[in-house]
Short mmCIF file of C-alpha atoms in Angstrom, two decimals:
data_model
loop_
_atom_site.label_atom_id
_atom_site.label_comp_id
_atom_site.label_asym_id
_atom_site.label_seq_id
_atom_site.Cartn_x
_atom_site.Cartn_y
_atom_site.Cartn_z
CA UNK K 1 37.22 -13.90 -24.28
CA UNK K 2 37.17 -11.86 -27.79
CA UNK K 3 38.84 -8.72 -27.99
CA UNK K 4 35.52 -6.36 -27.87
CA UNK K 5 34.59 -7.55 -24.41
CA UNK K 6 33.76 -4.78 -22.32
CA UNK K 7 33.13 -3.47 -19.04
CA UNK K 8 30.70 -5.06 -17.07
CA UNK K 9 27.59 -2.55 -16.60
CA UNK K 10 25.64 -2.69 -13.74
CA UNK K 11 21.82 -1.70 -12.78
CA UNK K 12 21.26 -0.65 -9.17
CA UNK K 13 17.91 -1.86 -8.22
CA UNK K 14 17.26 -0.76 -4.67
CA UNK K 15 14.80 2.19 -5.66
CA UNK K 16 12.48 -0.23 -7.05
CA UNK K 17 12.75 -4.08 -7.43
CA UNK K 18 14.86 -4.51 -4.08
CA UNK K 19 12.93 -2.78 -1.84
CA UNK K 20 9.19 -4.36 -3.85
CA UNK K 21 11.28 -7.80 -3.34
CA UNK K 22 11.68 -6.96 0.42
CA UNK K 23 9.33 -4.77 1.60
CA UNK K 24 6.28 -4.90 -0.75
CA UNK K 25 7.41 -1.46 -2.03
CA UNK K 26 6.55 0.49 0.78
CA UNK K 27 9.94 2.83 0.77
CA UNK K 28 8.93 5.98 0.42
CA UNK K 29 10.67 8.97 -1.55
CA UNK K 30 11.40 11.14 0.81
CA UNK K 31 13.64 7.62 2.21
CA UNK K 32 15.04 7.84 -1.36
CA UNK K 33 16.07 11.70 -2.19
CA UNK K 34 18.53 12.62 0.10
CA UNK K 35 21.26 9.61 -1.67
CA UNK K 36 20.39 10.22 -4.64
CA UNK K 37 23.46 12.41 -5.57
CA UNK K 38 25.88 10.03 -3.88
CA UNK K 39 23.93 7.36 -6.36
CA UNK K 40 24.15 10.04 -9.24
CA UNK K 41 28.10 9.76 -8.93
CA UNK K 42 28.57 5.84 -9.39
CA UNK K 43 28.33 5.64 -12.71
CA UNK K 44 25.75 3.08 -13.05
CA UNK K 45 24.48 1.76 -16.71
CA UNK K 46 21.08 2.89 -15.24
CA UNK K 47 19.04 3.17 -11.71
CA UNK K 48 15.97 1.17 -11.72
CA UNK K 49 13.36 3.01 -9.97
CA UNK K 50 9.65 3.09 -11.26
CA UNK K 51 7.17 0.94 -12.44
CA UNK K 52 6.47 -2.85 -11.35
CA UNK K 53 4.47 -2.70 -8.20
CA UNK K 54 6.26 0.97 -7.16
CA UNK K 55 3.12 3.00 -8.89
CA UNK K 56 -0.03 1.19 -7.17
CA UNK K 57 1.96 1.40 -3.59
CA UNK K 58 2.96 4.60 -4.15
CA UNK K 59 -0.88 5.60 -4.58
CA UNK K 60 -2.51 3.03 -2.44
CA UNK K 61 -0.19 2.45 0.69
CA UNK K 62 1.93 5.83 0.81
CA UNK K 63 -0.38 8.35 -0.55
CA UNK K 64 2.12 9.61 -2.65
CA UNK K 65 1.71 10.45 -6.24
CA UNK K 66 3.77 8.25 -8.37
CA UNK K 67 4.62 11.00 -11.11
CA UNK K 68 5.54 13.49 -8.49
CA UNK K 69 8.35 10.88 -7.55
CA UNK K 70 9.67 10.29 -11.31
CA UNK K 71 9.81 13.74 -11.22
CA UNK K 72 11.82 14.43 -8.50
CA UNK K 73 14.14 11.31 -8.88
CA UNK K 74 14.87 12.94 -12.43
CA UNK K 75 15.94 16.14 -10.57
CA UNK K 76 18.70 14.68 -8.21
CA UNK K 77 19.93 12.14 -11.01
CA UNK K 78 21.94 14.40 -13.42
CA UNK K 79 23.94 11.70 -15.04
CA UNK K 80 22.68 8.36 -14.48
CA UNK K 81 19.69 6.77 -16.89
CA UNK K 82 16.66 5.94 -15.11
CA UNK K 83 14.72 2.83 -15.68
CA UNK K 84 11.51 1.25 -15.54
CA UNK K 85 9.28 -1.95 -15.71
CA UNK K 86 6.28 -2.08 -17.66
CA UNK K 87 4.29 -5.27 -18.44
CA UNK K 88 3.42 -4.58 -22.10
CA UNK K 89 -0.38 -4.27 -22.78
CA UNK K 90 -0.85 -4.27 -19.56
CA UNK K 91 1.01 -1.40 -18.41
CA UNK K 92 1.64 -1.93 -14.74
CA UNK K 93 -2.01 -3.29 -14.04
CA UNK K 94 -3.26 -6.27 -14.40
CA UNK K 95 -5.50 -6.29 -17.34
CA UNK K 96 -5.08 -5.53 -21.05
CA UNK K 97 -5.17 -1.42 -22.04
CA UNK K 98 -6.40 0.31 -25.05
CA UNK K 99 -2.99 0.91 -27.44
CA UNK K 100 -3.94 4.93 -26.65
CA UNK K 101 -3.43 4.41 -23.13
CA UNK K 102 0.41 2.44 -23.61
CA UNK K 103 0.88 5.18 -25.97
CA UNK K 104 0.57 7.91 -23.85
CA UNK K 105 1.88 6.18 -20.93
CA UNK K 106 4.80 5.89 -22.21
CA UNK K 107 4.67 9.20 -23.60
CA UNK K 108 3.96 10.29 -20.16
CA UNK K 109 6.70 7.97 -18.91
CA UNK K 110 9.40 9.48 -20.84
CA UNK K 111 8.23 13.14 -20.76
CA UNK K 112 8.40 12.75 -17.14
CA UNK K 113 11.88 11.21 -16.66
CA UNK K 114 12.28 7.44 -18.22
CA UNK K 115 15.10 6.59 -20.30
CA UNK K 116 14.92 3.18 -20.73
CA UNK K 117 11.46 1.06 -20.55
CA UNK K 118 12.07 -2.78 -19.76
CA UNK K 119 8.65 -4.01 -21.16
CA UNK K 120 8.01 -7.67 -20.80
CA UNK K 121 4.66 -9.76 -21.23
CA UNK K 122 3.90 -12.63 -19.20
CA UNK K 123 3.62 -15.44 -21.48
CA UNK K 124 6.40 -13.96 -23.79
CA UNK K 125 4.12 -13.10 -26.57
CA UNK K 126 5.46 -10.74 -28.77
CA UNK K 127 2.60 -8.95 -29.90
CA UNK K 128 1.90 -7.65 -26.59
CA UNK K 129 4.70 -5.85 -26.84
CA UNK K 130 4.72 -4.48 -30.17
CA UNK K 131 2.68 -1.01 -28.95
CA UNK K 132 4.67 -0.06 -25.96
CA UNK K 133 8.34 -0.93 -28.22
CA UNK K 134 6.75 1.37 -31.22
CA UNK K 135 5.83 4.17 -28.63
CA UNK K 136 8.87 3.92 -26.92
CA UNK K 137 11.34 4.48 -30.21
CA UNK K 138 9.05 7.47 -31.25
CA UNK K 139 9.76 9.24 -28.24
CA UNK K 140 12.98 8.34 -28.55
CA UNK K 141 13.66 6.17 -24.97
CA UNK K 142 15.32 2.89 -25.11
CA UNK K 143 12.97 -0.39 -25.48
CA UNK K 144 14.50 -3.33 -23.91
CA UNK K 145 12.56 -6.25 -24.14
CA UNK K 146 12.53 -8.43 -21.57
CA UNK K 147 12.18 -12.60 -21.91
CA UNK K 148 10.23 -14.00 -18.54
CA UNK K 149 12.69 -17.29 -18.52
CA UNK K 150 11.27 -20.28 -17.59
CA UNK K 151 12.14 -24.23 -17.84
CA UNK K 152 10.02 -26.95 -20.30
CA UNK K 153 10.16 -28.90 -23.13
CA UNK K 154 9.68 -26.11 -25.25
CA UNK K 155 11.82 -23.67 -24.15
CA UNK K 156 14.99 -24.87 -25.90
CA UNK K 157 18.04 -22.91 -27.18
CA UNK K 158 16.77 -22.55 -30.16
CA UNK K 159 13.77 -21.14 -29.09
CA UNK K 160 15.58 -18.55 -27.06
CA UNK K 161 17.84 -17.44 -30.04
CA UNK K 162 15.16 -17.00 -32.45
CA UNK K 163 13.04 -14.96 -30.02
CA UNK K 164 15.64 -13.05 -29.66
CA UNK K 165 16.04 -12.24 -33.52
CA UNK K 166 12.78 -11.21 -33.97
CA UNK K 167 13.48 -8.98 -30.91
CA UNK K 168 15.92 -7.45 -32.81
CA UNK K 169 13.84 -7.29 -35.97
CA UNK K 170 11.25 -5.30 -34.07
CA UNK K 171 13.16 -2.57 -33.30
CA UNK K 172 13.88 -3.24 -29.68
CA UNK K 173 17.13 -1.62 -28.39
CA UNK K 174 18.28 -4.18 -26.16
CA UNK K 175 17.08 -8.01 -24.62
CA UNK K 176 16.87 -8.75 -20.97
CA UNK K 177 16.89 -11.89 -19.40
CA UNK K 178 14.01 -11.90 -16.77
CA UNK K 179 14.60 -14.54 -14.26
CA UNK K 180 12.07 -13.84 -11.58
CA UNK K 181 12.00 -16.88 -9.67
CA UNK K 182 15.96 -17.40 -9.97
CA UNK K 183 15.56 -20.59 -11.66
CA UNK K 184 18.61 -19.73 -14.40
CA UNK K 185 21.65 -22.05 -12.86
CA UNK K 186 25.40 -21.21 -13.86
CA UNK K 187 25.89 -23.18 -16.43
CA UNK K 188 22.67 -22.81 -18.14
CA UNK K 189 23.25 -18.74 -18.16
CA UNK K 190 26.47 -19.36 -19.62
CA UNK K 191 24.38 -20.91 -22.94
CA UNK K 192 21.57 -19.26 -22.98
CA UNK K 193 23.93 -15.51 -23.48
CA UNK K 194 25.79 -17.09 -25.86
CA UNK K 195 22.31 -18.29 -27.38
CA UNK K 196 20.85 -14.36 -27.41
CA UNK K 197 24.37 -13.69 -28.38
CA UNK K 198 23.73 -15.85 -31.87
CA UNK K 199 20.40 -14.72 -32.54
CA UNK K 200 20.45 -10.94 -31.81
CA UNK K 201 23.61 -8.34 -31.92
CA UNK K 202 21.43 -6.58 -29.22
CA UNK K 203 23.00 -5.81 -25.87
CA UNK K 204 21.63 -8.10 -22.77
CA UNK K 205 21.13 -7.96 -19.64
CA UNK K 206 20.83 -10.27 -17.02
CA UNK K 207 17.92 -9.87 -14.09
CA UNK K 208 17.61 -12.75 -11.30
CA UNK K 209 16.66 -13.25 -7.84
CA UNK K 210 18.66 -14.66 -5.33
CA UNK K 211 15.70 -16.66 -4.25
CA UNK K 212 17.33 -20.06 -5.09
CA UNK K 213 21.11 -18.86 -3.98
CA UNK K 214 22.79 -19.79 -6.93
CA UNK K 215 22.24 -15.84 -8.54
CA UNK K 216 25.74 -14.38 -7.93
CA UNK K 217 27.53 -17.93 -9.97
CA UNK K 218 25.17 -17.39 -12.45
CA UNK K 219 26.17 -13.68 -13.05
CA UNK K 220 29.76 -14.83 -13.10
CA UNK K 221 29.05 -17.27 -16.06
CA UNK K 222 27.15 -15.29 -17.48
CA UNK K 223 29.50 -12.30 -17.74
CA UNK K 224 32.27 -14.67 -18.33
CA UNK K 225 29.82 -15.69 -21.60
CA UNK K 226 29.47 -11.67 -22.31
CA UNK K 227 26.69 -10.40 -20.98
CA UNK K 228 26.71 -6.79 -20.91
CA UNK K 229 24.53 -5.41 -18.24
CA UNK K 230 23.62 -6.76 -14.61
CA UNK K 231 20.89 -6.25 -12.00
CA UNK K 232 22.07 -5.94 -8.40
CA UNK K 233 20.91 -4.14 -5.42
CA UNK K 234 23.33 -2.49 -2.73
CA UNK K 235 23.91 -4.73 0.01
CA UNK K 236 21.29 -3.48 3.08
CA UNK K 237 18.33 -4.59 0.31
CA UNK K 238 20.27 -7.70 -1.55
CA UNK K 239 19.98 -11.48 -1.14
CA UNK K 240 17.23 -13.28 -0.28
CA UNK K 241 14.41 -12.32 -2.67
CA UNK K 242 16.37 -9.53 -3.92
CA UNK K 243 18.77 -9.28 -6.09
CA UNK K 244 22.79 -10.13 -5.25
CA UNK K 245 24.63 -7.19 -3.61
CA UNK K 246 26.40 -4.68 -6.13
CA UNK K 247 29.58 -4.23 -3.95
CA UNK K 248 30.25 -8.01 -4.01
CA UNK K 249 29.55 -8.03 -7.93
CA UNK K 250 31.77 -5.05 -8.29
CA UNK K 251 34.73 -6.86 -5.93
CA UNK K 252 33.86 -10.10 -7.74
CA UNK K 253 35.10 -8.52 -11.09
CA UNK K 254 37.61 -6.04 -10.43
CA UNK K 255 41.17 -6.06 -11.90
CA UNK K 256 39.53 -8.67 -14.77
CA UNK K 257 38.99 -7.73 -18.14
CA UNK K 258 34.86 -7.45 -17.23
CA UNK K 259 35.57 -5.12 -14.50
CA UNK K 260 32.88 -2.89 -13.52
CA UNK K 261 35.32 0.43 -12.90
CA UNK K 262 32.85 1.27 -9.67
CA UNK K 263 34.41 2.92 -6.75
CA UNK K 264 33.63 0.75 -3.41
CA UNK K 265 34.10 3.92 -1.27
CA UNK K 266 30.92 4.98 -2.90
CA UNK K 267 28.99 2.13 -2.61
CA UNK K 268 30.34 1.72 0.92
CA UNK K 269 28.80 5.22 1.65
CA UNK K 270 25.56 4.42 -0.11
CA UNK K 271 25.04 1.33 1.95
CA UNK K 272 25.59 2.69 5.19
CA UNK K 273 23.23 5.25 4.45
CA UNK K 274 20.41 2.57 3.86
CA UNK K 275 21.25 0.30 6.63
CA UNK K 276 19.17 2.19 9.31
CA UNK K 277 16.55 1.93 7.22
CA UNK K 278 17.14 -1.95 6.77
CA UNK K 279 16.90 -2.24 10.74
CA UNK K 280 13.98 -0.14 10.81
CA UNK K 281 11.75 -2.11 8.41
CA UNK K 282 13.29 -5.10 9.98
CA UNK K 283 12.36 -4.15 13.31
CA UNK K 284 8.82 -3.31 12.53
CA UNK K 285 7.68 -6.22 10.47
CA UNK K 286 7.89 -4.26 7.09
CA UNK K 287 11.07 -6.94 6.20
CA UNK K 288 10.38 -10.60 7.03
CA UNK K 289 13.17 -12.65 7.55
CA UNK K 290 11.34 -15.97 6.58
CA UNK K 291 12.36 -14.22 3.00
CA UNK K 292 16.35 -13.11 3.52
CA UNK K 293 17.56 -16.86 3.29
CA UNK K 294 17.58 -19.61 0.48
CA UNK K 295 14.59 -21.28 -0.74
CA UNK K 296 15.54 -24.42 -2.52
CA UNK K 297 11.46 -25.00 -3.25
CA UNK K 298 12.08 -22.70 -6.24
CA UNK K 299 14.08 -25.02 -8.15
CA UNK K 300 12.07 -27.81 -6.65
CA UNK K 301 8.92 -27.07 -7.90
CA UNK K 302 9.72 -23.95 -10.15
CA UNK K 303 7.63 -21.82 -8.30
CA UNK K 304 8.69 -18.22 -7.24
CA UNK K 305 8.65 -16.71 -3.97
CA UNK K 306 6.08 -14.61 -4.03
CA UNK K 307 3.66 -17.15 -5.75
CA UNK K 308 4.66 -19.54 -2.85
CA UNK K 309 3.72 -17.38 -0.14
CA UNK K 310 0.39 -16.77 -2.10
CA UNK K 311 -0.39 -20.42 -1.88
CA UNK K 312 0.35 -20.94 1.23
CA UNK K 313 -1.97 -17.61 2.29
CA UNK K 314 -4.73 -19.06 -0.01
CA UNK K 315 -4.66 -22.23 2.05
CA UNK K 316 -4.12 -20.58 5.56
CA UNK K 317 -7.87 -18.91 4.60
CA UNK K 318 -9.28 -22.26 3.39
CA UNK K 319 -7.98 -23.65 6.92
CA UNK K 320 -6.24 -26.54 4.67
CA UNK K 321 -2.54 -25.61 5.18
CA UNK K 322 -1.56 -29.82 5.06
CA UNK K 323 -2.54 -29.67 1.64
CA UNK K 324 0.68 -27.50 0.27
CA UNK K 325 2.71 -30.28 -0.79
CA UNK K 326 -0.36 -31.70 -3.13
CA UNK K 327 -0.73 -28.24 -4.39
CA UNK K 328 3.10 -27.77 -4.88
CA UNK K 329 2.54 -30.84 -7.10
CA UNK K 330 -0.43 -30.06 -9.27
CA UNK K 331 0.95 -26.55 -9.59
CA UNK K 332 3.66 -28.08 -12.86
CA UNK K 333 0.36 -29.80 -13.84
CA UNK K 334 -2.08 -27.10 -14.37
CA UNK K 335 0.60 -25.19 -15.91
CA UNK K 336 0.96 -27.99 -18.60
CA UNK K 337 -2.60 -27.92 -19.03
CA UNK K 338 -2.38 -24.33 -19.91
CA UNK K 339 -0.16 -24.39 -22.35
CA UNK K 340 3.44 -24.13 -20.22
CA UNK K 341 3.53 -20.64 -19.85
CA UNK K 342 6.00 -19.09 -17.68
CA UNK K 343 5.13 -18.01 -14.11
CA UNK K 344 5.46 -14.42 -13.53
CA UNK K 345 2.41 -11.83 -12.81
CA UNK K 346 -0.31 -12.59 -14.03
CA UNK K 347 0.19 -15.94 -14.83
CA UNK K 348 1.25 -17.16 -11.83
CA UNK K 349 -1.85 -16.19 -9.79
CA UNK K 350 -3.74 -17.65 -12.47
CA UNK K 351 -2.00 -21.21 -12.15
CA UNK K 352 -1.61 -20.81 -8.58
CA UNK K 353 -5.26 -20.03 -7.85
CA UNK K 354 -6.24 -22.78 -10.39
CA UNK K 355 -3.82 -25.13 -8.51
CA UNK K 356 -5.48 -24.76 -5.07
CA UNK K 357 -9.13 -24.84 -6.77
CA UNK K 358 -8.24 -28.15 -8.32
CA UNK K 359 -6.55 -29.69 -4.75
CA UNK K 360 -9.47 -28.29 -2.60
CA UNK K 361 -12.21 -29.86 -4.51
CA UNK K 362 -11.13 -32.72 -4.98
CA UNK K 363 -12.03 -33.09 -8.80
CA UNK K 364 -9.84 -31.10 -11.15
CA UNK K 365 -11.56 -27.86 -12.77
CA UNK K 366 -14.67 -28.49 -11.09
CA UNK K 367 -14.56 -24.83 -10.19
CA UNK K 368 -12.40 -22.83 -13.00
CA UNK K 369 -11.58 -18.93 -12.53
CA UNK K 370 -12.59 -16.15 -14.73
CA UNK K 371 -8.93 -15.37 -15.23
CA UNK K 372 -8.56 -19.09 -16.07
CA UNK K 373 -11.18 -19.31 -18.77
CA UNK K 374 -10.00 -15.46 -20.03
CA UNK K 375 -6.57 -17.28 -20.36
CA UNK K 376 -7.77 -20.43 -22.15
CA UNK K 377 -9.86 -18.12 -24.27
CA UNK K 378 -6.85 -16.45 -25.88
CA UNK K 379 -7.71 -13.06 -23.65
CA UNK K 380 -4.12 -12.98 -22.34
CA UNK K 381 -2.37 -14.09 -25.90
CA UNK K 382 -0.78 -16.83 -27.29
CA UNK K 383 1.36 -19.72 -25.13
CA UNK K 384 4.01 -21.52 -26.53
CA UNK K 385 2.36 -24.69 -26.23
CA UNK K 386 -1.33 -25.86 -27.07
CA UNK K 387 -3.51 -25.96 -24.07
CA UNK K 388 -5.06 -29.36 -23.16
CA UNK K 389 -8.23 -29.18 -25.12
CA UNK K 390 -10.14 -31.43 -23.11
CA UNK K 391 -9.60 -29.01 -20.11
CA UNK K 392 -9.98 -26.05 -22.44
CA UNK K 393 -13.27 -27.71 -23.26
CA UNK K 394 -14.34 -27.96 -19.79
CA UNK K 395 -13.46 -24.20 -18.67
CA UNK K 396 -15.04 -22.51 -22.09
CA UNK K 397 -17.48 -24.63 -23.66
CA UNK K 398 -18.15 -24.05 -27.31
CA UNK K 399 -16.66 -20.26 -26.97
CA UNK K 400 -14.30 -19.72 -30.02
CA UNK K 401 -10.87 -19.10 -28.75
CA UNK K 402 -9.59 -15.84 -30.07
CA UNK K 403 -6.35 -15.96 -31.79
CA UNK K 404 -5.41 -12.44 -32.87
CA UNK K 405 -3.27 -9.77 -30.31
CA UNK K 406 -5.83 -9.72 -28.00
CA UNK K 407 -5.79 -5.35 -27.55
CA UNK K 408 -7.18 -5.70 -31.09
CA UNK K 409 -10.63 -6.06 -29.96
CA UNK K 410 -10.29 -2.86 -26.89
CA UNK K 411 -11.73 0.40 -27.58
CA UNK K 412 -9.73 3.86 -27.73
CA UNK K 413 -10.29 4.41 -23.70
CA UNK K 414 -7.94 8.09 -22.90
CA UNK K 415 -11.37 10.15 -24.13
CA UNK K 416 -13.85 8.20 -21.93
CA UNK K 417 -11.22 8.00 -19.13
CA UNK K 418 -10.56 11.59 -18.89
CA UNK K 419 -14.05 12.43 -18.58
CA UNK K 420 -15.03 10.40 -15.51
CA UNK K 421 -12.12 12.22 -14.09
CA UNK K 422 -12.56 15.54 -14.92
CA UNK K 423 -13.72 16.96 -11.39
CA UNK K 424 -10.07 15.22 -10.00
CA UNK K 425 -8.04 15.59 -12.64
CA UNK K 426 -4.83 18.41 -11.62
CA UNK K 427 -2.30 17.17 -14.22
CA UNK K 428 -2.24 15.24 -17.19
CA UNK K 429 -1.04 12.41 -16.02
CA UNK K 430 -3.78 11.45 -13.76
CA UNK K 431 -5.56 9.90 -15.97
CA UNK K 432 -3.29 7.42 -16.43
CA UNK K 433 -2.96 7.08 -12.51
CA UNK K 434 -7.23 6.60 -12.81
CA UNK K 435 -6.98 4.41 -15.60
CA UNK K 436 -4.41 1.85 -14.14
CA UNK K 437 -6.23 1.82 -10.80
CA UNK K 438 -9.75 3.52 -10.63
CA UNK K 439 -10.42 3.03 -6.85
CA UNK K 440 -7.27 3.51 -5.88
CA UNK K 441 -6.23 6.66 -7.76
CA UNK K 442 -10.08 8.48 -7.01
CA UNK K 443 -9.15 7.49 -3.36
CA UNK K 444 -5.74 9.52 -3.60
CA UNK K 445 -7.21 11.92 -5.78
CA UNK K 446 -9.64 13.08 -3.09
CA UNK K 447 -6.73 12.19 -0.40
CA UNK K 448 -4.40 15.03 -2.65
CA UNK K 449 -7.60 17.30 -2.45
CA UNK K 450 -8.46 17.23 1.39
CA UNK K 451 -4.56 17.87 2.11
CA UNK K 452 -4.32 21.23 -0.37
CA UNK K 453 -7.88 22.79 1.30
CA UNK K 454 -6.01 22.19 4.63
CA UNK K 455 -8.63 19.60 5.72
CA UNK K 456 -8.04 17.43 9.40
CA UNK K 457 -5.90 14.86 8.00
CA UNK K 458 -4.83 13.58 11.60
CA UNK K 459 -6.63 10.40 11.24
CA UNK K 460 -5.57 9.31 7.47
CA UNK K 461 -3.02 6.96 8.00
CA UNK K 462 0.00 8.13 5.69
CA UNK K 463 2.84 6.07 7.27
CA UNK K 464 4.62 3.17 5.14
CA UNK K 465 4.53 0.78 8.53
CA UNK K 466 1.22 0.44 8.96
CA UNK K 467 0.70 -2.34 5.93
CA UNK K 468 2.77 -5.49 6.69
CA UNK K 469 4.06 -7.24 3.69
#
């Protein structure tokens, strides 16, 4: 090891990825305020708690408003740096926004709490990232970009390291390795820092799942290779689809020259205060343990967990459950087709559903999604390979694939947005709420109105147990 090596950071994930790994993201904040000074006290590089999945459950399933929670989380954490995930153009939806909406979302974002914005894009085109980055260093947060890793042909070393220079070169603060379906093995995190070590003298960070139990050897190597930062989530929300526990990372390195200077009597503390909770979601149905042990299929077939269990729900309703294994096959096939992208939301639904289309029919792309043809229409951006043109051809015809950023051809939206929420709107950050997720947001909107005028709300169902995972 060289003489700069430092301390081993570490990211505590349990107010957000954790408990969206676990639980579908249905803790609530009142669950997470009264730890949050014990958390405060750690001395954590930063507390993961908003974005991903957290802001459409927060509206949709808890009837909570999101900002109200950034809000108070910023309160109770004095001295700890709170992050976020935010999937580029697409904010934390699922389809491309005007560059005046990522503006002021991240405007909003920051104003409201956020000091560092992990902003990634699902097929690892830069350009989709180049708004939320510039908005983010002129409010003055910290843009890490994050790399969705995946396996292929294409995705050599050398691809890694000069991503990550051009990271670098557009003004990102810091690179994150995004291993969502926990396909990054020991040995092969051990290269690929040293890789982003070559190209970039950004800090990284390492993010993986424990999916395919091999994520706690591959933050050794990787720390061992000088990573600076990791992901882990205290031990009553860690393994299985999670992330590995922090007091077992922390243990792991102490008393070596990557030791994380955490105090275990705090942790200790922490975890025992969300173990009830644990046993309670565990108890009603909210935590499944058909997802709390290993799942070699993800290195099988490269597939993560949560597309997995969407295939297997997609054939459940097609009454066609024998047909996984031929779906788990065509699955690296249609992916190939589309250019190898890597499979993380939205891409994997996209493959996925394409997948069981393809199986089900019996005739590949007989049937072909809208999200499909958007995809092989340049809608979503470039991939890093060419799609097949022959099934290009089939899904889009004669239509001219675009091949600029694709946000380039959406209309300023904030001015139109705002007014077809002017009777709802109480703060200015609903429209953002309304613009992210119209229904869903005018649903809490009036939800947030019934509940001030002192309206009956006996009947709305507000629990976080009523919606199974």
């Amino acid at each position: 090891m060289s003489d700069n090596v430092k301390k081993l950071g570490i990211t505590e994930t349990v107010l957000r990825d954790a408990h969206q790994s676990l639980i579908a993201t249905r803790m609530p904040t009142e669950e997470m305020l009264p730890i949050i000074d014990k958390m405060d006290q750690v001395g954590y590089h930063s507390v993961e708690c908003w974005g991903g999945a957290t802001f459409d459950s927060c509206l949709r399933f808890l009837k909570e408003d999101p900002w109200d929670r950034l809000r108070k989380l910023k309160d109770g954490f004095k001295n700890t740096k709170l992050q976020m995930l935010f999937r580029g153009q697409n904010i934390l939806g699922y389809r491309p926004y005007a560059d005046d909406v990522v503006e002021y979302f991240v405007q909003k974002s920051i104003a409201n709490g956020i000091d560092i914005i992990r902003i990634f894009d699902c097929l690892n085109d830069l350009r989709n990232l180049e708004t939320a980055v510039k908005a983010t260093n002129k409010e003055g947060g910290h843009a890490q970009i994050a790399l969705s890793y995946t396996l292929g042909d294409a995705y050599t070393l050398d691809y890694w390291k000069e991503t990550a220079k051009r990271i670098e070169e557009m003004g990102a603060d810091s690179i994150c390795i995004k291993d969502m379906s926990g396909l990054l093995v020991p040995y092969e995190a051990e290269k690929l820092v040293k890789a982003l070590k070559e190209g970039s003298n950004l800090p990284i960070q390492l993010h993986t799942h424990y999916t395919s139990g091999v994520a706690s050897m591959t933050y050794m190597k990787a720390a061992e290779a000088g990573v600076d930062v990791i992901d882990t989530a205290i031990s009553p929300f860690a393994l299985g689809t999670s992330q590995p526990a922090t007091e077992v990372m922390v243990e792991t390195f102490k008393g070596t020259d990557r030791d994380t200077g955490l105090d275990q009597k705090l942790l200790a503390e922490i975890a025992e205060y969300f173990r009830p909770y644990r046993e309670e979601c565990l108890e009603n149905g909210l935590m499944s343990t058909k997802i709390l042990g290993v799942n070699i299929k993800t290195l099988l077939y490269q597939v993560p967990g949560g597309m997995l269990s969407n295939l297997v729900s997609q054939l459940k309703e097609a009454k066609q459950d024998d047909k996984l294994q031929e779906v788990l096959e065509e699955v690296p096939r249609v992916r190939k087709d589309f250019g190898e992208p890597p499979l993380v939301t939205p891409s994997s639904q996209i493959v996925g559903t394409q997948a069981v289309l393809n199986v089900l029919m019996g005739e590949r792309y007989k049937m072909v999604t809208k999200e499909s043809k958007d995809l092989l229409s340049g809608k979503y951006g470039q991939t890093i390979k060419p799609f097949n043109p022959e099934v290009q051809k089939k899904a889009i015809g004669d239509t001219k694939p675009i091949t600029h950023r694709p946000a380039d051809d959406i209309e300023p939206e904030l001015d139109k947005l705002r007014k077809e929420i002017e009777q709802y709107s109480q703060q200015d950050e609903d429209v953002l709420s309304y613009a992210l997720f119209p229904q869903v947001a005018t649903e809490f909107f009036k939800y947030r109105q019934a509940q001030q005028t002192g309206v009956d709300l006996s009947k709305a169902d507000t629990t976080n147990k009523t919606y199974p995972a």
